[in-house]
mmCIF file of C-alpha atoms in Angstrom:
data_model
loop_
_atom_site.group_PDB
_atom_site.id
_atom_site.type_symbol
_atom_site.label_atom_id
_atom_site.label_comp_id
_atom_site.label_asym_id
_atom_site.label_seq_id
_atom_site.Cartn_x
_atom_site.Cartn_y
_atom_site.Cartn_z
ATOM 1 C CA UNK A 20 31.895 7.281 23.413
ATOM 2 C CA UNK A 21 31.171 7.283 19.444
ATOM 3 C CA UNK A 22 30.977 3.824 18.354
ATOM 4 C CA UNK A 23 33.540 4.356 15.126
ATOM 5 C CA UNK A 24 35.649 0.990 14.138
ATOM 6 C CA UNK A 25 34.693 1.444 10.481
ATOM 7 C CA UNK A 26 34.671 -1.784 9.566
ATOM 8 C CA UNK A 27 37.702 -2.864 11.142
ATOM 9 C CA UNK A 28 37.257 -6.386 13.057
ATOM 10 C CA UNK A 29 36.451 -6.761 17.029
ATOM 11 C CA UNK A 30 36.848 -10.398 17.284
ATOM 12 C CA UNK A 31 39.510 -12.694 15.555
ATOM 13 C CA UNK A 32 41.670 -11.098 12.959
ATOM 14 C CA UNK A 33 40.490 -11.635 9.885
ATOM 15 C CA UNK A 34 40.799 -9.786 6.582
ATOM 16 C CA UNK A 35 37.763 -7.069 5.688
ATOM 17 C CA UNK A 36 38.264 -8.481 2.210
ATOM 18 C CA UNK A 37 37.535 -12.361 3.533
ATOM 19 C CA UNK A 38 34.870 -12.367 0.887
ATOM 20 C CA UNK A 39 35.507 -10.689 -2.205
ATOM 21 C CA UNK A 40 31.605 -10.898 -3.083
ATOM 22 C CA UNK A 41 30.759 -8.822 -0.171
ATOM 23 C CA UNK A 42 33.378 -6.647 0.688
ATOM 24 C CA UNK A 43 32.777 -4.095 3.643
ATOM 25 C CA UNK A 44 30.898 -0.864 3.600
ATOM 26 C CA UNK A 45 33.125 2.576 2.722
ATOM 27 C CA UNK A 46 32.458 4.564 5.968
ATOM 28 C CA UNK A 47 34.126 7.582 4.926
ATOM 29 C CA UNK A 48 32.576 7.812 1.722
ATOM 30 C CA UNK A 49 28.723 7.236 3.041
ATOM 31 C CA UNK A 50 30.068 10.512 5.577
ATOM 32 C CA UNK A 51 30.769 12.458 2.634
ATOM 33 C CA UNK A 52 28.222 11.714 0.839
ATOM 34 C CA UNK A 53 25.224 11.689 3.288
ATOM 35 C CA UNK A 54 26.519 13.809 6.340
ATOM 36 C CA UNK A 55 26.383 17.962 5.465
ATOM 37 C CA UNK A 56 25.255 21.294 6.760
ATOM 38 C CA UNK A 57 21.800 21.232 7.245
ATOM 39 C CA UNK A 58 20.520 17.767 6.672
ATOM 40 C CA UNK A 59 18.888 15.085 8.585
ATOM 41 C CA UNK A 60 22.256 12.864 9.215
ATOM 42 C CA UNK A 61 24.712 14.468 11.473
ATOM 43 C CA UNK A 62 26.817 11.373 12.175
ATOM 44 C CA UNK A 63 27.047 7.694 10.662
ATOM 45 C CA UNK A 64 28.923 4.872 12.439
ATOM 46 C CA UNK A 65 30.082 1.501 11.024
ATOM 47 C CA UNK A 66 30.736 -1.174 13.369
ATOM 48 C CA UNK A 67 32.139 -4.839 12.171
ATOM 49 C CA UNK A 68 29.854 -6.510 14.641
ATOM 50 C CA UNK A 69 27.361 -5.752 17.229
ATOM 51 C CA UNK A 70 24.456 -7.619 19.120
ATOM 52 C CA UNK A 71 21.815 -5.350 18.019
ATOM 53 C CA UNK A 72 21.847 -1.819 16.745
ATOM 54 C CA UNK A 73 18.668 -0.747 17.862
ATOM 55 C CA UNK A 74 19.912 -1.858 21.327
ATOM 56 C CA UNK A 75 23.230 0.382 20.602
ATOM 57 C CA UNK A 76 21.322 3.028 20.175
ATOM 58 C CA UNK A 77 18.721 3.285 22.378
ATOM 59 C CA UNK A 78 21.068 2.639 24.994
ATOM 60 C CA UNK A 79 23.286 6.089 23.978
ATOM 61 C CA UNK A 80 20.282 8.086 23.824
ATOM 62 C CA UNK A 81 18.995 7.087 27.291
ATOM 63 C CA UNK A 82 22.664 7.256 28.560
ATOM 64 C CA UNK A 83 23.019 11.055 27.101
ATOM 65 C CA UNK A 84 20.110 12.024 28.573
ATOM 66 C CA UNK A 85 22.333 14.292 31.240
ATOM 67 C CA UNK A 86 24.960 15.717 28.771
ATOM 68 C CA UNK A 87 22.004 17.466 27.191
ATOM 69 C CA UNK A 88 20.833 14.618 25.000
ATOM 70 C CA UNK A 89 21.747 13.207 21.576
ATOM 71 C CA UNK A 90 20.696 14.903 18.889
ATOM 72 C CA UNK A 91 18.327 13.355 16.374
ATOM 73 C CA UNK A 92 20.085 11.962 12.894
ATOM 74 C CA UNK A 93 22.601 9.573 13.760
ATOM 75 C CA UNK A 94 23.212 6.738 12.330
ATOM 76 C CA UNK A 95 25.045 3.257 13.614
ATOM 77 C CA UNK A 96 25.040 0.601 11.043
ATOM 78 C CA UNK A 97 26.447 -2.984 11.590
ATOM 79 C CA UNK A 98 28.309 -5.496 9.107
ATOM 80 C CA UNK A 99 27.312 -7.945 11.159
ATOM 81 C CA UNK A 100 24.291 -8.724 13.753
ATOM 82 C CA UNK A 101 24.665 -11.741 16.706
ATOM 83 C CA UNK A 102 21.761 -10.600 18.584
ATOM 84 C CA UNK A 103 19.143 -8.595 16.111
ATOM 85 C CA UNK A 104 15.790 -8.627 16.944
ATOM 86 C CA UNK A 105 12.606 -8.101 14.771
ATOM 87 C CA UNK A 106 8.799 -7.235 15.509
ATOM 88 C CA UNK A 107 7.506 -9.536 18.595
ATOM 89 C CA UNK A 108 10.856 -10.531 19.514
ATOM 90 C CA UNK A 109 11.640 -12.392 16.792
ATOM 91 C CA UNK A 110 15.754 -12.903 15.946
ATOM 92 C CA UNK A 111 17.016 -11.881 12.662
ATOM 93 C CA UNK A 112 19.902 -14.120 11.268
ATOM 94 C CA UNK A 113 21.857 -13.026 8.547
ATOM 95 C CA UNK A 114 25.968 -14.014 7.597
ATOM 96 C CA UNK A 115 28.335 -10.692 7.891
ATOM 97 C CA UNK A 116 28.074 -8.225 5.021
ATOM 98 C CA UNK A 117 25.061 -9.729 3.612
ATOM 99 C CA UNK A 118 22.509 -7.512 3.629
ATOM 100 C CA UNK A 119 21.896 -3.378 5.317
ATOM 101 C CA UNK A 120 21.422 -3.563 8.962
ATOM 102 C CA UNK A 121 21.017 -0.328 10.787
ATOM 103 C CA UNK A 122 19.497 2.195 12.891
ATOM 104 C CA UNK A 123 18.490 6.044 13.241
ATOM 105 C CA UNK A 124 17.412 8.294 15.859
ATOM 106 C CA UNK A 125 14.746 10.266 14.913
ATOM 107 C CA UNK A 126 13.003 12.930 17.276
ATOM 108 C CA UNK A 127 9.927 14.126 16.176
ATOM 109 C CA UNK A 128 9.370 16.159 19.403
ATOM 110 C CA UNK A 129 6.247 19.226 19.501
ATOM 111 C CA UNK A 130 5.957 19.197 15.518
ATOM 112 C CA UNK A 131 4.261 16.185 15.331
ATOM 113 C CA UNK A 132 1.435 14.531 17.440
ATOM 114 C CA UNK A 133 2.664 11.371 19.368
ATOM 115 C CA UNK A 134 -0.606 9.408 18.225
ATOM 116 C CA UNK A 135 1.096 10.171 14.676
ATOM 117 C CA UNK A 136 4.171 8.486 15.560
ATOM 118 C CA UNK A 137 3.133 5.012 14.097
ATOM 119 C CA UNK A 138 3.747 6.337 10.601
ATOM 120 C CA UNK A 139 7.728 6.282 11.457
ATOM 121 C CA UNK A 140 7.821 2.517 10.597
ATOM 122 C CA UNK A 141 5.270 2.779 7.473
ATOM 123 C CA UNK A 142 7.449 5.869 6.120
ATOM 124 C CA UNK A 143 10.716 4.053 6.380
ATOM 125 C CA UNK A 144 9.015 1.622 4.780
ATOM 126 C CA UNK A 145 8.668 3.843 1.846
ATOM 127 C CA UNK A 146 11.905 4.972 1.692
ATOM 128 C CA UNK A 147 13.336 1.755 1.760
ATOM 129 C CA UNK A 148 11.346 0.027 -1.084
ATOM 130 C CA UNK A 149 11.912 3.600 -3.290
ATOM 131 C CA UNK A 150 15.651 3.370 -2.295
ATOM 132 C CA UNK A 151 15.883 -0.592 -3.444
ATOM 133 C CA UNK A 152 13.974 0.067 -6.452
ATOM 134 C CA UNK A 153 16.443 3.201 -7.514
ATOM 135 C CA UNK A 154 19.544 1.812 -6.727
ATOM 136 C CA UNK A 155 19.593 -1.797 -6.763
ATOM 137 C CA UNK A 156 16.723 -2.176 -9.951
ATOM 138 C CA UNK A 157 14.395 -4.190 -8.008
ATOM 139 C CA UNK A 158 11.157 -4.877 -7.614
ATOM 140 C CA UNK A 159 10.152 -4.473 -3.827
ATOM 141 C CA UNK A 160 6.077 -4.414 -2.264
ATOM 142 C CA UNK A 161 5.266 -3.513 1.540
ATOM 143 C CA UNK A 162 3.581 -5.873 3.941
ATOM 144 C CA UNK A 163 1.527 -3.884 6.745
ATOM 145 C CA UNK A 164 3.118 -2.757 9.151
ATOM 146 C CA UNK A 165 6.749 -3.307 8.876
ATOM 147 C CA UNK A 166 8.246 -6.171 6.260
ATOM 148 C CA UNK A 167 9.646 -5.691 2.937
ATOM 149 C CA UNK A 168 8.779 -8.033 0.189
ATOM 150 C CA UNK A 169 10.432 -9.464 -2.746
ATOM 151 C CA UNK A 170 9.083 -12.119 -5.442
ATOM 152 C CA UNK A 171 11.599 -15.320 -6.021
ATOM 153 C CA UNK A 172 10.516 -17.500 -8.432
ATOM 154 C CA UNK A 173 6.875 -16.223 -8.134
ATOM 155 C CA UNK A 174 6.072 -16.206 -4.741
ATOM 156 C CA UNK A 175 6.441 -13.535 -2.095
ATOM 157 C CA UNK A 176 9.383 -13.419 0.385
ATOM 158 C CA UNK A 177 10.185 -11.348 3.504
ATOM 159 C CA UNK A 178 13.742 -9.902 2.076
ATOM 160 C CA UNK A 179 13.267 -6.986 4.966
ATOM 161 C CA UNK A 180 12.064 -5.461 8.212
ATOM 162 C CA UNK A 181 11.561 -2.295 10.116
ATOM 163 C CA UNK A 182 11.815 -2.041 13.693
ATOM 164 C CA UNK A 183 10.517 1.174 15.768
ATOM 165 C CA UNK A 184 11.663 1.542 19.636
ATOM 166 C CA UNK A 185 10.891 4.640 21.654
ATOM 167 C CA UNK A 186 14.541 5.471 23.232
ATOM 168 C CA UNK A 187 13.326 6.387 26.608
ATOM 169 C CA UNK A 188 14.319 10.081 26.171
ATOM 170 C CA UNK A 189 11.363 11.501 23.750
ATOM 171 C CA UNK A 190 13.245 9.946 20.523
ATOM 172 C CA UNK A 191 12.565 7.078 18.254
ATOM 173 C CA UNK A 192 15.220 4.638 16.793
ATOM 174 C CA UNK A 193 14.022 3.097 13.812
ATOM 175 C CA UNK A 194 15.850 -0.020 12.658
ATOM 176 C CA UNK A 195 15.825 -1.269 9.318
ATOM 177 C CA UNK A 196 17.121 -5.034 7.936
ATOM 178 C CA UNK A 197 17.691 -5.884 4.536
ATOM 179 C CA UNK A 198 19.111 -8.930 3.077
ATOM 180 C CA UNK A 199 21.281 -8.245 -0.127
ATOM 181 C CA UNK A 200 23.352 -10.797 -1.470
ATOM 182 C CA UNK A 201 21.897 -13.993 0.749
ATOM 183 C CA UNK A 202 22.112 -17.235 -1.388
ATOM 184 C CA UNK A 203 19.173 -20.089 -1.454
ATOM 185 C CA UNK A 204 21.259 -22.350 0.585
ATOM 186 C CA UNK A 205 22.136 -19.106 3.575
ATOM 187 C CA UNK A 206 18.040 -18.195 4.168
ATOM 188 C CA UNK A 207 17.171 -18.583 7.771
ATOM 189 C CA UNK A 208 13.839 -19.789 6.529
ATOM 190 C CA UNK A 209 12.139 -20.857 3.336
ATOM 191 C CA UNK A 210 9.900 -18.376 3.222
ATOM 192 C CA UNK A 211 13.087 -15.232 3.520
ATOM 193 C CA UNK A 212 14.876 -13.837 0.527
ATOM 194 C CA UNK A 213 16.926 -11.535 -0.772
ATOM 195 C CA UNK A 214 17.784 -8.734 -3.374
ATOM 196 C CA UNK A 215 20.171 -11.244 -5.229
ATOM 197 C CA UNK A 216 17.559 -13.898 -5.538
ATOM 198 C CA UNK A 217 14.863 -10.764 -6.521
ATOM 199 C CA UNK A 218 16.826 -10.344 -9.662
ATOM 200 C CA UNK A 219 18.288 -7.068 -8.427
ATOM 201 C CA UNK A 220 20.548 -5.754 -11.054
ATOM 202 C CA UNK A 221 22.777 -4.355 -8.369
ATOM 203 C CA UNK A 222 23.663 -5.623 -4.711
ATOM 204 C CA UNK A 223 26.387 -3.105 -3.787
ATOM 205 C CA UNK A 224 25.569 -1.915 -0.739
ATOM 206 C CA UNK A 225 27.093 1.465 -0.304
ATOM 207 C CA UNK A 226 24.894 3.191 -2.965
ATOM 208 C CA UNK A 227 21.878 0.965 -1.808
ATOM 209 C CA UNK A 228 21.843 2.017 1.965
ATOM 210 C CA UNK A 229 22.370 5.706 0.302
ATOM 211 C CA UNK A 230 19.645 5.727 -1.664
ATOM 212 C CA UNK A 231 17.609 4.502 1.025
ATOM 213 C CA UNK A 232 18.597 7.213 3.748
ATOM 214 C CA UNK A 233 18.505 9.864 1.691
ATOM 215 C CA UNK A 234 14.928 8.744 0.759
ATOM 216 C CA UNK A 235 14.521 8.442 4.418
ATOM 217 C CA UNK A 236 15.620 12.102 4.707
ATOM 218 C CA UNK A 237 13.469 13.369 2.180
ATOM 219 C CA UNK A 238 10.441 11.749 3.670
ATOM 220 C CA UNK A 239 10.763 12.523 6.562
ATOM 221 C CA UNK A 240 11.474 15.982 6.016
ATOM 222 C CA UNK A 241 8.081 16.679 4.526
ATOM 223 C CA UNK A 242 6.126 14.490 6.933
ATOM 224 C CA UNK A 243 7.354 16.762 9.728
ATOM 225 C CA UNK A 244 7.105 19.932 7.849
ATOM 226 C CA UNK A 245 3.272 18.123 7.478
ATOM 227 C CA UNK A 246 3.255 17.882 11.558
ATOM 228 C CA UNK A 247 2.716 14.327 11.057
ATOM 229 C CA UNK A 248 -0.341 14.635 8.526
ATOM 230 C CA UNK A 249 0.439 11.895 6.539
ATOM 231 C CA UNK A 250 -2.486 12.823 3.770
ATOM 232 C CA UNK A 251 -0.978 15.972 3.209
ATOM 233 C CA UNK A 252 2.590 15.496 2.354
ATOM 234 C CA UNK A 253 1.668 12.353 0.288
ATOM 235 C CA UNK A 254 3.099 9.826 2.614
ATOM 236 C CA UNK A 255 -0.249 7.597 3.032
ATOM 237 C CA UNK A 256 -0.909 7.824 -1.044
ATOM 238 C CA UNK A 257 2.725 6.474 -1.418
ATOM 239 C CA UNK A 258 2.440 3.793 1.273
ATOM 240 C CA UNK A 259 -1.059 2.727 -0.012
ATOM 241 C CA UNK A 260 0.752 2.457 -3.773
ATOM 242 C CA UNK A 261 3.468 0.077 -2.498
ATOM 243 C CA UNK A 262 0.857 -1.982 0.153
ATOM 244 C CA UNK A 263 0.711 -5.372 -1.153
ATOM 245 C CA UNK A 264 -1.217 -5.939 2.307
ATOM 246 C CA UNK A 265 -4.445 -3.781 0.731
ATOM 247 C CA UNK A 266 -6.534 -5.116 -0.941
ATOM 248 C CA UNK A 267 -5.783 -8.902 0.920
ATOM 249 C CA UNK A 268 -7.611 -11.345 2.474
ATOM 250 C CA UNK A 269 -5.549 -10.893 5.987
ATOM 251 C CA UNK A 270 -5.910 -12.061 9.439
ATOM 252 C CA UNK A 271 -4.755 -10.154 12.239
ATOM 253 C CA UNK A 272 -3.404 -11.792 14.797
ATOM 254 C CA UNK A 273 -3.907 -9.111 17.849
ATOM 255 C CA UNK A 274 -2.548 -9.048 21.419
ATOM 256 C CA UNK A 275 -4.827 -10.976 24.237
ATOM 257 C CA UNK A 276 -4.915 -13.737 21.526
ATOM 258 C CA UNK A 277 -7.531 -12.448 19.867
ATOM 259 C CA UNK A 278 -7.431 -12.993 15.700
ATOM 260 C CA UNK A 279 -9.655 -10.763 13.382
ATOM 261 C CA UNK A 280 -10.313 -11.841 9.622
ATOM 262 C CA UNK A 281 -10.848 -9.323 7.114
ATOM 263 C CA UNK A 282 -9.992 -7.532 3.575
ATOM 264 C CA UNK A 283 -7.410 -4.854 4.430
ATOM 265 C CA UNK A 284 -9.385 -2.010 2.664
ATOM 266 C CA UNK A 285 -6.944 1.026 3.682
ATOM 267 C CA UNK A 286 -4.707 2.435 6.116
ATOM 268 C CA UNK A 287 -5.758 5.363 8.116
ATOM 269 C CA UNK A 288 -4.564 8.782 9.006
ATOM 270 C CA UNK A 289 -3.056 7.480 12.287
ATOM 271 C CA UNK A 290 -1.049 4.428 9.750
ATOM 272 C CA UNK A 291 -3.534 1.711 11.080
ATOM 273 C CA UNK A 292 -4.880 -1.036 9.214
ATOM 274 C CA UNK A 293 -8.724 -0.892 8.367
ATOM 275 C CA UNK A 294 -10.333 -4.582 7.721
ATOM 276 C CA UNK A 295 -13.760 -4.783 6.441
ATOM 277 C CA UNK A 296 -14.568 -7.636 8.037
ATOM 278 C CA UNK A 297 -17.582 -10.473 7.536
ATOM 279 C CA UNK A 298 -19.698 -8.693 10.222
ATOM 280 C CA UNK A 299 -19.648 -5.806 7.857
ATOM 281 C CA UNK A 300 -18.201 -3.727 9.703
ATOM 282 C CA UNK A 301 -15.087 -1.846 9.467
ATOM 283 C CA UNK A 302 -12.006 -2.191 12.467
ATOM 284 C CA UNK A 303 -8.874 -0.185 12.211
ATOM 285 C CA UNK A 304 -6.001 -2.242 14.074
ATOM 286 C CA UNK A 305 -3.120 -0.226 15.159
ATOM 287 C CA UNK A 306 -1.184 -3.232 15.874
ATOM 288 C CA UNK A 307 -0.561 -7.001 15.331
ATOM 289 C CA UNK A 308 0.826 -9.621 13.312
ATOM 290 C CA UNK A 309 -0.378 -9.496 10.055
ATOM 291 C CA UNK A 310 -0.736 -12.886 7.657
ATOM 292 C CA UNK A 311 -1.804 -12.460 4.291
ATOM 293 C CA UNK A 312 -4.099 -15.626 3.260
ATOM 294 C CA UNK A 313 -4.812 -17.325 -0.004
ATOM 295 C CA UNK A 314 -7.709 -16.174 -1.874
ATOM 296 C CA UNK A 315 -10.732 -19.257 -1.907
#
């Protein structure tokens, strides 16, 4: 069953327009103006609320698996978030119609590689911080592998994150979090902000989450058409532009508990992160929690 309440509330009536400063998302116009013949998106869903909708969407694409599958390109997106999840687990908090929260299924299938799957998260990455920047005038940076940055009165805050899930069935969802219009006094944590607090000149959503999908689309497009090359159709030279990781003092905090210090000197053709470390040698880590540390 398509997961279509556009908006409308599944819990205790309320009005869509509770809060004037954040009124809800216009499904039908983000169908018109993203869904058509021949394009990536083939069907976009706005829900009022939802635990998580990576989850949502995972969970269709395994469950279709017997009807013949659903097809890459949709998109759910979610007003609202009780139960949203970023990298390692962590939960993402964020008041209804505050921010972009949403997910795609993407299916990369024989055109690309599988070992050049990592890039999905780095190239959404890229679409969202050209996206922000074109439709919401705002300064945005990228944080290896998957956080989007904003400055607030001169120091660096997460404002976003990317999420990648394999779906079970040979697809990806890729979930992407934003926060728009959060005040000082509504971030989860000192070190979170926001597009509003950024300065952005804009913080209506419906042209911001446009911009960003059909910057999505567009990259996308030519990384496949690239069978995953990232070199090739420009994706790695546009990541490594926007990288505010590169060229950082970083340590890498890698599974088994194991930490590695090092200057992020690139990322690779397979989207990992190379450190030069003090040993003087060079380590590519494909994944990790990355913290960026003072210089001294």
């Amino acid at each position: 069953m398509t997961p279509r309440d556009d908006s409308e509330s599944s819990g205790p009536r309320r009005s869509r327009w509770s809060d004037l400063e954040r009124p809800p998302l216009n499904a039908a116009a983000l169908r018109r103006a993203l869904v058509r013949e021949g394009g990536l998106w083939r069907e976009l869903d706005v829900v009022q609320r939802t635990g998580s909708t990576n989850s949502d969407l995972v969970a269709r694409a395994v469950g279709s698996v017997g009807a013949g599958g659903l097809g890459e390109g949709v998109v759910l997106v979610a007003e609202e978030q009780s139960a949203a999840r970023g990298r390692l687990d962590r939960k993402w908090v964020a008041p209804a119609r505050s921010g972009l929260f949403f997910s795609v299924l993407l299916r990369p299938g024989d055109a690309v590689p599988m070992e050049r799957w990592g890039w999905l998260p780095l190239l959404t990455g890229v679409a969202v911080a050209t996206g922000l920047a074109r439709a919401g005038g705002v300064d945005t940076a990228l944080k290896w592998p998957n956080d989007v940055l904003v400055t607030v009165g001169g120091e660096e805050r997460k404002a976003g994150g990317i999420l990648a899930e394999a779906s079970g069935d040979g697809g990806v969802v890729v979930g992407v979090g934003v926060n728009v219009s959060l005040r000082a006094d509504e971030l989860p944590v000192p070190t979170a902000g926001s597009l509003a607090l950024a300065g952005a000149v804009s913080t209506d959503r419906d042209p911001l989450l446009r911009a960003v999908l059909r910057g999505l689309e567009d990259w996308y497009g030519r990384w496949r058409a690239a069978e995953g090359d990232a070199g090739a159709c420009g994706l790695q030279e546009a990541y490594a532009a926007g990288c505010a990781t590169l060229g950082r003092r970083v340590r890498a905090e890698l599974p088994g508990d194991r930490a590695l210090v090092g200057e992020a000197v690139a990322v690779d053709g397979d989207g990992r992160l190379v450190l030069a470390t003090e040993a003087g040698v060079q380590e590519p880590v494909g994944a990790g929690d990355i913290v960026h540390l003072r210089a001294g």
